[in-house]
């Protein structure tokens, strides 16, 4: 008998014997959690690669023997990260300078091209972050809905029972609380990941803007020094 009681109150048994609505709530939360963990791993890998790429490119860019034309030719037009920002800026610089454009117009075009590239990179870094925010904010309430429904069914069953005992209502309450636990399990990692990735994305974008300003200054000096010659 003790073994049978323990088995009947195990989490897996409670989930299997829960009402269809509570099981549906649990399934939604489990799927949300799995997708969240997939995105957490993916975003962590992407932002780690972006940071390493930025550090490596800045080291190469600011080395004394760097030739901008050669560095430009080594980059692809659709390169992600700071390489794409550099490529967009230098490509616009070379194009407008070849047309003998006014120096101020050249710099305006360069800055505009780099702002567009940074905006695209910002969109790439922040992709799917709203999903993590949604899971983090909504999952506890979905789990709470399953809990309320399960407890309500337990008390309805208790009111229809001739003998009200704790053993009669305990399984229903336990299965309802499992829904809350799953909701918290889905929400907590999603909230932590969203805050962490949002901060990392903001830091990377800030460094991209800093690089764009420094690169603009460098091109501005080169443009005006040749104009004076």
Short mmCIF file of C-alpha atoms in Angstrom, two decimals:
data_model
loop_
_atom_site.label_atom_id
_atom_site.label_comp_id
_atom_site.label_asym_id
_atom_site.label_seq_id
_atom_site.Cartn_x
_atom_site.Cartn_y
_atom_site.Cartn_z
CA UNK A 1 0.00 0.00 0.00
CA UNK A 2 2.69 2.62 0.82
CA UNK A 3 4.37 1.88 -2.50
CA UNK A 4 1.10 2.35 -4.37
CA UNK A 5 0.43 5.65 -2.58
CA UNK A 6 3.90 6.96 -3.39
CA UNK A 7 3.47 5.99 -7.01
CA UNK A 8 0.07 7.66 -7.28
CA UNK A 9 1.54 10.92 -5.95
CA UNK A 10 4.62 10.95 -8.16
CA UNK A 11 4.89 14.00 -10.47
CA UNK A 12 4.64 11.92 -13.65
CA UNK A 13 1.49 10.17 -12.45
CA UNK A 14 -0.07 13.47 -11.42
CA UNK A 15 0.65 14.95 -14.84
CA UNK A 16 -0.77 11.88 -16.59
CA UNK A 17 -3.94 11.98 -14.49
CA UNK A 18 -4.46 15.74 -14.73
CA UNK A 19 -7.42 17.17 -16.60
CA UNK A 20 -7.04 17.86 -20.32
CA UNK A 21 -6.98 21.61 -19.78
CA UNK A 22 -4.21 21.41 -17.18
CA UNK A 23 -2.26 19.02 -19.41
CA UNK A 24 -2.65 21.48 -22.27
CA UNK A 25 -1.31 24.28 -20.09
CA UNK A 26 1.67 22.12 -19.09
CA UNK A 27 2.36 21.22 -22.73
CA UNK A 28 2.32 24.89 -23.78
CA UNK A 29 4.73 25.78 -20.99
CA UNK A 30 7.09 22.90 -21.78
CA UNK A 31 7.17 23.88 -25.48
CA UNK A 32 7.79 27.51 -24.55
CA UNK A 33 10.63 26.43 -22.26
CA UNK A 34 12.24 24.25 -24.94
CA UNK A 35 12.07 27.03 -27.54
CA UNK A 36 13.47 29.48 -24.99
CA UNK A 37 16.45 27.26 -24.26
CA UNK A 38 17.10 26.83 -27.99
CA UNK A 39 17.08 30.61 -28.43
CA UNK A 40 19.24 31.11 -25.33
CA UNK A 41 21.92 28.82 -26.73
CA UNK A 42 21.65 30.36 -30.21
CA UNK A 43 21.75 33.98 -29.00
CA UNK A 44 24.61 33.26 -26.61
CA UNK A 45 26.67 31.76 -29.45
CA UNK A 46 25.83 34.63 -31.82
CA UNK A 47 26.68 37.40 -29.37
CA UNK A 48 29.84 35.68 -28.23
CA UNK A 49 30.96 35.41 -31.86
CA UNK A 50 30.04 39.06 -32.49
CA UNK A 51 32.10 40.23 -29.52
CA UNK A 52 35.13 38.17 -30.52
CA UNK A 53 34.84 39.38 -34.11
CA UNK A 54 34.64 43.01 -32.97
CA UNK A 55 37.70 42.69 -30.75
CA UNK A 56 39.68 40.94 -33.49
CA UNK A 57 38.69 43.47 -36.17
CA UNK A 58 39.48 46.49 -33.98
CA UNK A 59 42.91 45.05 -33.23
CA UNK A 60 43.54 44.60 -36.97
CA UNK A 61 42.03 47.97 -37.91
CA UNK A 62 44.09 50.03 -35.49
CA UNK A 63 47.40 48.31 -36.17
CA UNK A 64 50.01 50.67 -37.60
CA UNK A 65 50.57 48.84 -40.88
CA UNK A 66 46.90 48.44 -41.82
CA UNK A 67 45.95 49.45 -45.36
CA UNK A 68 42.24 50.38 -45.48
CA UNK A 69 41.90 49.47 -49.15
CA UNK A 70 43.36 46.03 -48.54
CA UNK A 71 41.26 45.55 -45.42
CA UNK A 72 38.17 46.55 -47.41
CA UNK A 73 38.92 44.00 -50.12
CA UNK A 74 39.17 41.26 -47.49
CA UNK A 75 35.59 41.88 -46.30
CA UNK A 76 32.38 40.63 -47.86
CA UNK A 77 29.51 43.06 -48.61
CA UNK A 78 27.14 41.10 -46.38
CA UNK A 79 29.62 40.54 -43.53
CA UNK A 80 27.94 40.63 -40.10
CA UNK A 81 29.06 42.77 -37.22
CA UNK A 82 31.62 45.54 -37.36
CA UNK A 83 33.04 44.19 -40.63
CA UNK A 84 29.74 45.03 -42.31
CA UNK A 85 29.77 48.53 -40.81
CA UNK A 86 33.31 49.10 -42.07
CA UNK A 87 32.51 47.69 -45.51
CA UNK A 88 29.41 49.88 -45.88
CA UNK A 89 31.27 53.02 -44.82
CA UNK A 90 34.37 52.49 -46.95
CA UNK A 91 32.33 51.39 -49.97
CA UNK A 92 30.31 54.60 -49.85
CA UNK A 93 33.48 56.62 -49.29
CA UNK A 94 35.21 55.12 -52.34
CA UNK A 95 32.10 55.46 -54.51
CA UNK A 96 31.40 59.12 -53.72
CA UNK A 97 35.06 60.13 -53.81
CA UNK A 98 35.35 58.64 -57.31
CA UNK A 99 32.51 60.94 -58.37
CA UNK A 100 34.48 63.97 -57.13
CA UNK A 101 31.73 64.80 -54.67
CA UNK A 102 31.94 67.59 -52.14
CA UNK A 103 33.87 66.42 -49.02
CA UNK A 104 30.94 67.20 -46.72
CA UNK A 105 28.59 65.23 -48.98
CA UNK A 106 31.03 62.32 -48.98
CA UNK A 107 31.15 62.23 -45.18
CA UNK A 108 27.39 62.55 -44.91
CA UNK A 109 26.97 59.57 -47.24
CA UNK A 110 29.55 57.54 -45.31
CA UNK A 111 27.86 58.20 -41.98
CA UNK A 112 24.45 57.41 -43.42
CA UNK A 113 25.69 54.11 -44.85
CA UNK A 114 27.22 53.09 -41.52
CA UNK A 115 24.07 54.03 -39.59
CA UNK A 116 22.05 51.76 -41.88
CA UNK A 117 24.55 48.93 -41.36
CA UNK A 118 24.44 49.39 -37.59
CA UNK A 119 20.63 49.37 -37.63
CA UNK A 120 20.67 46.08 -39.53
CA UNK A 121 23.15 44.65 -37.05
CA UNK A 122 21.01 45.82 -34.14
CA UNK A 123 18.02 44.05 -35.67
CA UNK A 124 20.09 40.88 -36.08
CA UNK A 125 21.34 40.93 -32.48
CA UNK A 126 17.90 41.61 -31.00
CA UNK A 127 16.07 39.06 -33.13
CA UNK A 128 13.86 36.71 -31.05
CA UNK A 129 14.53 38.63 -27.83
CA UNK A 130 10.86 39.72 -27.68
CA UNK A 131 9.91 36.03 -27.57
CA UNK A 132 12.07 35.52 -24.48
CA UNK A 133 10.50 38.59 -22.89
CA UNK A 134 7.03 37.26 -23.67
CA UNK A 135 7.79 33.83 -22.21
CA UNK A 136 9.28 35.42 -19.12
CA UNK A 137 6.29 37.65 -18.47
CA UNK A 138 3.41 35.38 -19.54
CA UNK A 139 4.48 31.89 -18.41
CA UNK A 140 3.78 32.43 -14.67
CA UNK A 141 0.25 33.56 -15.49
CA UNK A 142 -0.36 30.61 -17.79
CA UNK A 143 0.87 28.29 -15.04
CA UNK A 144 -1.31 30.11 -12.52
CA UNK A 145 -4.33 29.62 -14.77
CA UNK A 146 -3.67 25.87 -14.81
CA UNK A 147 -3.26 25.91 -11.03
CA UNK A 148 -6.52 27.78 -10.45
CA UNK A 149 -8.38 25.45 -12.77
CA UNK A 150 -6.96 22.33 -11.12
CA UNK A 151 -7.71 23.54 -7.59
CA UNK A 152 -11.21 24.55 -8.65
CA UNK A 153 -11.84 21.05 -10.01
CA UNK A 154 -10.45 19.55 -6.79
CA UNK A 155 -12.85 21.51 -4.60
CA UNK A 156 -15.77 20.77 -6.91
CA UNK A 157 -14.96 17.08 -6.59
CA UNK A 158 -14.59 17.47 -2.84
CA UNK A 159 -18.01 19.08 -2.54
CA UNK A 160 -19.56 16.11 -4.33
CA UNK A 161 -17.79 13.59 -2.13
CA UNK A 162 -19.57 12.07 0.85
CA UNK A 163 -16.42 12.04 2.94
CA UNK A 164 -14.11 15.08 2.74
CA UNK A 165 -10.53 14.01 3.39
CA UNK A 166 -7.13 15.45 2.57
CA UNK A 167 -6.25 12.40 0.49
CA UNK A 168 -9.23 13.09 -1.73
CA UNK A 169 -8.22 16.65 -2.59
CA UNK A 170 -4.40 16.37 -2.38
CA UNK A 171 -3.78 14.85 -5.85
CA UNK A 172 -5.80 17.55 -7.60
CA UNK A 173 -4.05 20.35 -5.74
CA UNK A 174 -0.64 18.74 -6.34
CA UNK A 175 -1.20 18.44 -10.08
CA UNK A 176 -2.38 22.05 -10.16
CA UNK A 177 0.77 23.25 -8.40
CA UNK A 178 2.90 21.39 -10.93
CA UNK A 179 1.55 23.76 -13.58
CA UNK A 180 2.80 26.73 -11.55
CA UNK A 181 6.19 25.08 -11.11
CA UNK A 182 6.52 24.48 -14.86
CA UNK A 183 5.49 28.08 -15.51
CA UNK A 184 8.23 29.36 -13.22
CA UNK A 185 10.73 26.94 -14.78
CA UNK A 186 9.93 28.41 -18.19
CA UNK A 187 9.83 32.05 -17.05
CA UNK A 188 12.93 32.43 -14.87
CA UNK A 189 15.58 31.42 -17.46
CA UNK A 190 13.79 33.45 -20.14
CA UNK A 191 13.79 36.62 -18.01
CA UNK A 192 17.45 36.22 -17.03
CA UNK A 193 18.46 35.52 -20.65
CA UNK A 194 16.45 38.46 -22.01
CA UNK A 195 18.03 40.93 -19.59
CA UNK A 196 21.51 39.55 -20.25
CA UNK A 197 21.18 39.54 -24.03
CA UNK A 198 19.57 42.98 -24.11
CA UNK A 199 22.51 44.38 -22.13
CA UNK A 200 25.08 42.60 -24.32
CA UNK A 201 23.34 43.78 -27.49
CA UNK A 202 23.27 47.36 -26.23
CA UNK A 203 26.97 47.16 -25.39
CA UNK A 204 27.88 45.83 -28.83
CA UNK A 205 25.78 48.44 -30.64
CA UNK A 206 27.41 51.17 -28.55
CA UNK A 207 30.84 49.91 -29.60
CA UNK A 208 29.71 49.85 -33.25
CA UNK A 209 28.67 53.49 -33.03
CA UNK A 210 31.97 54.35 -31.38
CA UNK A 211 33.87 52.62 -34.18
CA UNK A 212 31.74 54.39 -36.79
CA UNK A 213 32.58 57.78 -35.26
CA UNK A 214 36.28 56.98 -35.11
CA UNK A 215 36.26 55.67 -38.68
CA UNK A 216 34.41 58.79 -39.85
CA UNK A 217 37.04 60.96 -38.20
CA UNK A 218 39.81 59.00 -39.92
CA UNK A 219 38.16 59.29 -43.33
CA UNK A 220 37.45 62.97 -42.76
CA UNK A 221 41.12 63.65 -42.10
CA UNK A 222 42.18 61.66 -45.15
CA UNK A 223 39.63 63.39 -47.37
CA UNK A 224 40.59 66.92 -46.34
CA UNK A 225 44.31 66.26 -46.39
CA UNK A 226 44.05 65.16 -50.03
CA UNK A 227 41.79 68.10 -50.83
CA UNK A 228 44.41 70.49 -49.51
CA UNK A 229 47.07 68.86 -51.68
#
